[in-house]
Short mmCIF file of C-alpha atoms in Angstrom, two decimals:
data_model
loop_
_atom_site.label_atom_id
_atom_site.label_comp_id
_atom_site.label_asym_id
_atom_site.label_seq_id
_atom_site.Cartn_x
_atom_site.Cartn_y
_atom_site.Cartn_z
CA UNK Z 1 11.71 5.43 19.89
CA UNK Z 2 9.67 2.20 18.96
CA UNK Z 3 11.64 -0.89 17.70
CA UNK Z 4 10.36 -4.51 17.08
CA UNK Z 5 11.47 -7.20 14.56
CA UNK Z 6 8.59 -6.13 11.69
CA UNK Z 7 5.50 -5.17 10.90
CA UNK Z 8 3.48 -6.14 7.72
CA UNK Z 9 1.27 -2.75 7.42
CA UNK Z 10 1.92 0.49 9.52
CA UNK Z 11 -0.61 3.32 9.88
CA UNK Z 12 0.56 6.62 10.21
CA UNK Z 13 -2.09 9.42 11.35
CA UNK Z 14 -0.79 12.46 11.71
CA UNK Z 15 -2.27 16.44 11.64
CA UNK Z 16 0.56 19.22 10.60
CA UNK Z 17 3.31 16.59 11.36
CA UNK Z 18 6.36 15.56 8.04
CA UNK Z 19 5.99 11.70 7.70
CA UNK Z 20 9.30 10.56 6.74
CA UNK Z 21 9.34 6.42 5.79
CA UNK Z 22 12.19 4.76 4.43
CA UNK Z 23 12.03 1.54 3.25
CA UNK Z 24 14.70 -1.29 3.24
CA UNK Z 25 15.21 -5.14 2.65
CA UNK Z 26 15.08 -6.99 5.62
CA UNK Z 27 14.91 -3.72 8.07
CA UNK Z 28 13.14 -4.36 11.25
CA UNK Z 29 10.46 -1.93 12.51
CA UNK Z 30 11.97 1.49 13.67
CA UNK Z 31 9.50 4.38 14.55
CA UNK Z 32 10.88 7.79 15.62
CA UNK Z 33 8.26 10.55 16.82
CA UNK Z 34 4.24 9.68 18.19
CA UNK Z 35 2.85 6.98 20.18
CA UNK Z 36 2.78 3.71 19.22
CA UNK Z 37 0.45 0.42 19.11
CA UNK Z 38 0.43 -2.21 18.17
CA UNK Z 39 -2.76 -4.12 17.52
CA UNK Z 40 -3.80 -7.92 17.90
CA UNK Z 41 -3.22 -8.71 13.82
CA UNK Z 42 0.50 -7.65 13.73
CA UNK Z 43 -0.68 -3.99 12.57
CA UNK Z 44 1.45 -1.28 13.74
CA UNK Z 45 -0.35 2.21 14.47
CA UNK Z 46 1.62 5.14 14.74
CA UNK Z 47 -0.32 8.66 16.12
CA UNK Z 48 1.25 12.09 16.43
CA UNK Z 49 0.02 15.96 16.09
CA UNK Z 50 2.79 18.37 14.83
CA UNK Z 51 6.47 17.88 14.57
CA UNK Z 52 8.07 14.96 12.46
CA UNK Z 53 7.44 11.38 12.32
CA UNK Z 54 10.37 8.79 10.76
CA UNK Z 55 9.56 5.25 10.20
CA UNK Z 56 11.94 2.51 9.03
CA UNK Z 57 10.54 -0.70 7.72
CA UNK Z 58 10.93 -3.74 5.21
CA UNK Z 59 10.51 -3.23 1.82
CA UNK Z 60 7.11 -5.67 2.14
CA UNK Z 61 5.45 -3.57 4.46
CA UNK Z 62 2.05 -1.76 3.34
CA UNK Z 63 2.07 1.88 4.38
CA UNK Z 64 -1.18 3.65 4.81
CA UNK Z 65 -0.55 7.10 5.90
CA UNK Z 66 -3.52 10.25 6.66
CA UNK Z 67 -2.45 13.94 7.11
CA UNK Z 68 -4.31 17.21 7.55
CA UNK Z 69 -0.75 19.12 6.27
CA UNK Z 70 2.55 18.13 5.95
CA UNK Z 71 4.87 16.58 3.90
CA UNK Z 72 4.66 12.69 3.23
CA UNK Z 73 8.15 11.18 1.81
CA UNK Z 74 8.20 7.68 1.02
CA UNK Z 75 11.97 6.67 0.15
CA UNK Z 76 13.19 3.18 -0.79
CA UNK Z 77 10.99 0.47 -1.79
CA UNK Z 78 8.09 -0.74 -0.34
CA UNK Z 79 5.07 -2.90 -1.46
CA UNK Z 80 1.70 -0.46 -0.90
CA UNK Z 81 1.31 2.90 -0.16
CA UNK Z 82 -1.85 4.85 0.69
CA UNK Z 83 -1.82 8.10 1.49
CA UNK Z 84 -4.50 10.95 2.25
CA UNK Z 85 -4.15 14.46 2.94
CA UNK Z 86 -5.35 17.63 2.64
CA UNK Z 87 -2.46 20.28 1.53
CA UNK Z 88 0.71 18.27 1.68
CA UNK Z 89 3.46 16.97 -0.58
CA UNK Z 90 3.72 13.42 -1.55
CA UNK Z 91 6.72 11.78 -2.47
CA UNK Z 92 7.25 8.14 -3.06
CA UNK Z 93 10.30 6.73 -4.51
CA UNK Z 94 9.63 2.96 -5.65
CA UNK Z 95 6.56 0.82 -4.75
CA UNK Z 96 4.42 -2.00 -6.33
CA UNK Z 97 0.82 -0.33 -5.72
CA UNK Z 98 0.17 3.08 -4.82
CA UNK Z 99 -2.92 5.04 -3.41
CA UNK Z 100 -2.32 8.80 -2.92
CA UNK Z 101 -4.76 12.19 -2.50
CA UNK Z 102 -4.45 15.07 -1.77
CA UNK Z 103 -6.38 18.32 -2.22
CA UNK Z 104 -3.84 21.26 -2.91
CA UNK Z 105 -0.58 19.25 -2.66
CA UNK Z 106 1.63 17.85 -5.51
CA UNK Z 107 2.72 14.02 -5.60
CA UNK Z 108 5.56 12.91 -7.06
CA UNK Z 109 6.16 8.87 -7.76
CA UNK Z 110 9.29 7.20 -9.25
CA UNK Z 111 8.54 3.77 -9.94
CA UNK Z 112 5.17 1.81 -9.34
CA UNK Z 113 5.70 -1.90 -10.60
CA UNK Z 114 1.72 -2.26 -10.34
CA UNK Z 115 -1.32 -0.13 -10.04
CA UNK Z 116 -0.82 3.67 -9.39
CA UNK Z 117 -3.71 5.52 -8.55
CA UNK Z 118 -3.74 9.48 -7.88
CA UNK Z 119 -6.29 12.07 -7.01
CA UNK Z 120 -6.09 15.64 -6.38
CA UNK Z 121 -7.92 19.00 -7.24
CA UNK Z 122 -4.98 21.35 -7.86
CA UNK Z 123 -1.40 19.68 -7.10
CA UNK Z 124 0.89 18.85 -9.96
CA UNK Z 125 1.58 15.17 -10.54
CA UNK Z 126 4.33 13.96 -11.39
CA UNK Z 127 5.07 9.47 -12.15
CA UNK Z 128 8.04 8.69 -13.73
CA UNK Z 129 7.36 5.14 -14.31
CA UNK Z 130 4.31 3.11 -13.72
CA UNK Z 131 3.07 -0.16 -15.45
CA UNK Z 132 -0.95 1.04 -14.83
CA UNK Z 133 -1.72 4.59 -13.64
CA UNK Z 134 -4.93 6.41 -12.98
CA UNK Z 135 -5.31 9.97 -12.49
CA UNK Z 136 -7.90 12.33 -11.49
CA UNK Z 137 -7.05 15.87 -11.63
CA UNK Z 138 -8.64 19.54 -11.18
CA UNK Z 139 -6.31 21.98 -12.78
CA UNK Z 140 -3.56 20.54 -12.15
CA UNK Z 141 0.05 19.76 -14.78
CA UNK Z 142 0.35 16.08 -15.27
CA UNK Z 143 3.51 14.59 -16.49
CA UNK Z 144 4.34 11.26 -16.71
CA UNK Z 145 7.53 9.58 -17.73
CA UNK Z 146 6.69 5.97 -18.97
CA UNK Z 147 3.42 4.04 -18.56
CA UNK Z 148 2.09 0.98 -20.19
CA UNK Z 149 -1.51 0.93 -19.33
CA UNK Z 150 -2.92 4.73 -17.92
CA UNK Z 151 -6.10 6.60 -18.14
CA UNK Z 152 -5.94 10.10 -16.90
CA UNK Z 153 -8.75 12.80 -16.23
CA UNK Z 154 -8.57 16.45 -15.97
CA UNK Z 155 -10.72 19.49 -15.94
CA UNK Z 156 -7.63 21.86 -16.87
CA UNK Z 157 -4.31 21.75 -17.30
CA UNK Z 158 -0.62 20.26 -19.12
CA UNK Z 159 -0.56 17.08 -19.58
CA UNK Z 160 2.54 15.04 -21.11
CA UNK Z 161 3.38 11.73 -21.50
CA UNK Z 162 7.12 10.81 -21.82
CA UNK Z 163 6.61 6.91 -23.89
CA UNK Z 164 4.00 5.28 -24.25
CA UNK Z 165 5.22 1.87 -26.32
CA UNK Z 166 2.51 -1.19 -26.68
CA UNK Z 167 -0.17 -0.13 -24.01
CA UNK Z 168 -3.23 1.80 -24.11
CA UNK Z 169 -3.37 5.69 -23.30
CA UNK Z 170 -6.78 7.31 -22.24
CA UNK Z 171 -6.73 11.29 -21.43
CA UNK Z 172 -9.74 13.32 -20.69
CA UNK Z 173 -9.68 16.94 -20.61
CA UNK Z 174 -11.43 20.16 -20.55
CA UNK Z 175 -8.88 22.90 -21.24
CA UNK Z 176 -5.39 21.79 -21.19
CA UNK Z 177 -2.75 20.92 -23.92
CA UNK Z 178 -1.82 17.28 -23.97
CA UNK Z 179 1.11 16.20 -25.47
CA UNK Z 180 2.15 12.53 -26.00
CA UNK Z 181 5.23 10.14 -27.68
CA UNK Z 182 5.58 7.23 -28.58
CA UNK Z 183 9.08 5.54 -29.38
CA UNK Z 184 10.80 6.30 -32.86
CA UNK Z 185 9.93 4.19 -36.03
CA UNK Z 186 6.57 2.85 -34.26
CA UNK Z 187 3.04 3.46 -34.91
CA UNK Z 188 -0.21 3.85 -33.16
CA UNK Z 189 -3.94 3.32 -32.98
CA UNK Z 190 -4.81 7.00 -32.43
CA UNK Z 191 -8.05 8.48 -31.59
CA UNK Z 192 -7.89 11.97 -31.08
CA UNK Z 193 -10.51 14.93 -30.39
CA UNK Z 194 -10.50 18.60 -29.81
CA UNK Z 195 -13.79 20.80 -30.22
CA UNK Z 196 -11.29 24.26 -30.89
CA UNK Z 197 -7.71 23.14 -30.03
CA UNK Z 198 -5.14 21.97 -32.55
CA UNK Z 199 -4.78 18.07 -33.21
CA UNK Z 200 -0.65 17.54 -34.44
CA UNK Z 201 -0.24 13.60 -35.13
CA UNK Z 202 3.05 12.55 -36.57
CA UNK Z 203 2.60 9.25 -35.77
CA UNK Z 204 1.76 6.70 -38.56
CA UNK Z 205 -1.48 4.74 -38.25
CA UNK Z 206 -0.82 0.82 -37.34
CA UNK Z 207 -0.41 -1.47 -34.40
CA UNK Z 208 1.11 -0.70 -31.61
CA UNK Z 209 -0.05 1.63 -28.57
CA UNK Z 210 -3.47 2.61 -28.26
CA UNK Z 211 -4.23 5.97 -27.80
CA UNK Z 212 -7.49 7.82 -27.00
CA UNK Z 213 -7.69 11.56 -26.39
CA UNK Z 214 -9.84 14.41 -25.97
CA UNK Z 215 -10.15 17.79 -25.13
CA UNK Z 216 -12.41 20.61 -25.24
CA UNK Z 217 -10.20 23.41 -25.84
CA UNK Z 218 -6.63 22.23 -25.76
CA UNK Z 219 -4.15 21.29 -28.66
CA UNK Z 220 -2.94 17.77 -28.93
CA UNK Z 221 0.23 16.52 -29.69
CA UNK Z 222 1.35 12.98 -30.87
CA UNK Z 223 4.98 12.86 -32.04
CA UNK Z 224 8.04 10.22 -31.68
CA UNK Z 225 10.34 10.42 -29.20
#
C-alpha cells in the first residue's frame, strides 16, 4: 500500500486488472494493488497485471487510466478522467471533463460539469447529465439524461435524449430510432431528416433549443417532457 500527501494526475495502466478510484475533498494519495512511481513532475504512476487496483485521491486530481479488460469505476468527484480500454466497463460518477473508450464495453457517467467525450464501437452509453457531450458510437443504445450542448454519432442503434432546454442537439445516424424532449410549454428550432423512417414532432416551431437530426432508416421523435 502506497500513501503520500497528493498527487495532481495519477496514471493507472493496467491489463485484466478492476480499477477502482474514489475520489474525495481533501483525501491524500492512497493506492492499494501494483507498483508505484512516482515521477519528477509530481505525477503518480500506478502499474499492475490482473487482480484489482483501488486508488483514493482528491477530488482535483486528473485520472488517466488504460486497460486491456476490466472494469474501470470512478466514484466521487474528481476533475478529469481519461480512460482507454478494450472490453471493459466504465463507470464514472461526477467529474468536470471526461475522456473515455472503449471497444465492446458500456460507459456509464453521472454528472460531467464540462466537456464529455465518449467513443466506442458496440457498448451502450449511458450520461445522465453533462453540460457538452460528444459521442461516437457503432451500434450501440445511447441515452442521455440532460445535456445543454451535445452532438452524437452513430451507425446503428437507440438513441434518447431525456431534456434538452436552450442548447443545441446534433444526432447522426444510420439505422436507429432517436427520440428526443424538450421541457413542457417550450419550443424548438428543429431540423429533422429521415430517408424511410417516421419523423413525429410535437414540438412548436420558435426559439429555444436547437435541434438537428438525421437518420437513414430510423423514426424520429420530438415530444415534451
Amino acid at each position: 500500500m502506497h500513501r503520500r500527501d497528493t498527487a495532481s494526475v495519477i496514471r493507472i495502466a493496467a491489463r485484466s486488472a478492476r480499477v477502482d478510484v474514489d475520489g474525495r475533498p481533501g483525501a491524500d494519495l492512497l493506492v492499494d494493488g501494483g507498483t508505484v512511481e512516482v515521477q519528477p513532475d509530481g505525477t503518480v504512476d500506478v502499474a499492475t497485471g490482473s487482480g484489482r487496483v483501488r486508488v483514493v485521491c482528491a477530488d482535483h486530481a486528473t485520472v488517466v487510466v488504460s486497460t486491456t479488460s476490466g472494469k474501470v469505476n470512478v466514484r466521487g468527484t474528481v476533475a478529469d478522467v481519461r480512460v482507454i480500454t478494450q472490453s471493459g466497463t466504465v463507470q464514472v460518477d461526477r467529474t468536470v471533463d471526461a475522456d473515455l473508450r472503449t471497444s465492446s464495453g458500456g460507459v456509464r457517467v453521472g454528472v460531467s460539469a464540462g466537456t464529455c467525450r465518449v467513443v466506442t464501437t458496440s457498448g451502450a452509453v449511458r450520461v445522465e447529465e453533462a453540460h457538452e457531450l460528444h459521442v461516437a458510437a457503432g451500434s450501440s443504445r445511447v441515452e442521455i439524461g440532460s445535456v445543454e450542448v451535445a452532438s452524437i454519432r452513430t451507425v446503428s442503434g437507440t438513441v434518447r435524449v431525456g431534456t434538452v432546454a436552450t442548447g443545441r442537439l446534433d444526432v447522426s445516424t444510420m439505422s436507429g430510432k432517436v427520440g428526443v424532449r424538450v421541457p413542457v410549454g417550450t419550443a424548438a428550432t428543429a431540423r429533422l431528416r429521415s430517408r424511410s423512417g417516421r419523423i413525429v414532432n410535437q414540438v412548436p416551431e420558435g426559439e429555444g433549443s436547437t435541434l438537428d437530426v438525421a437518420t437513414s432508416s430510423g423514426v424520429i421523435e420530438v415530444v415534451w417532457a
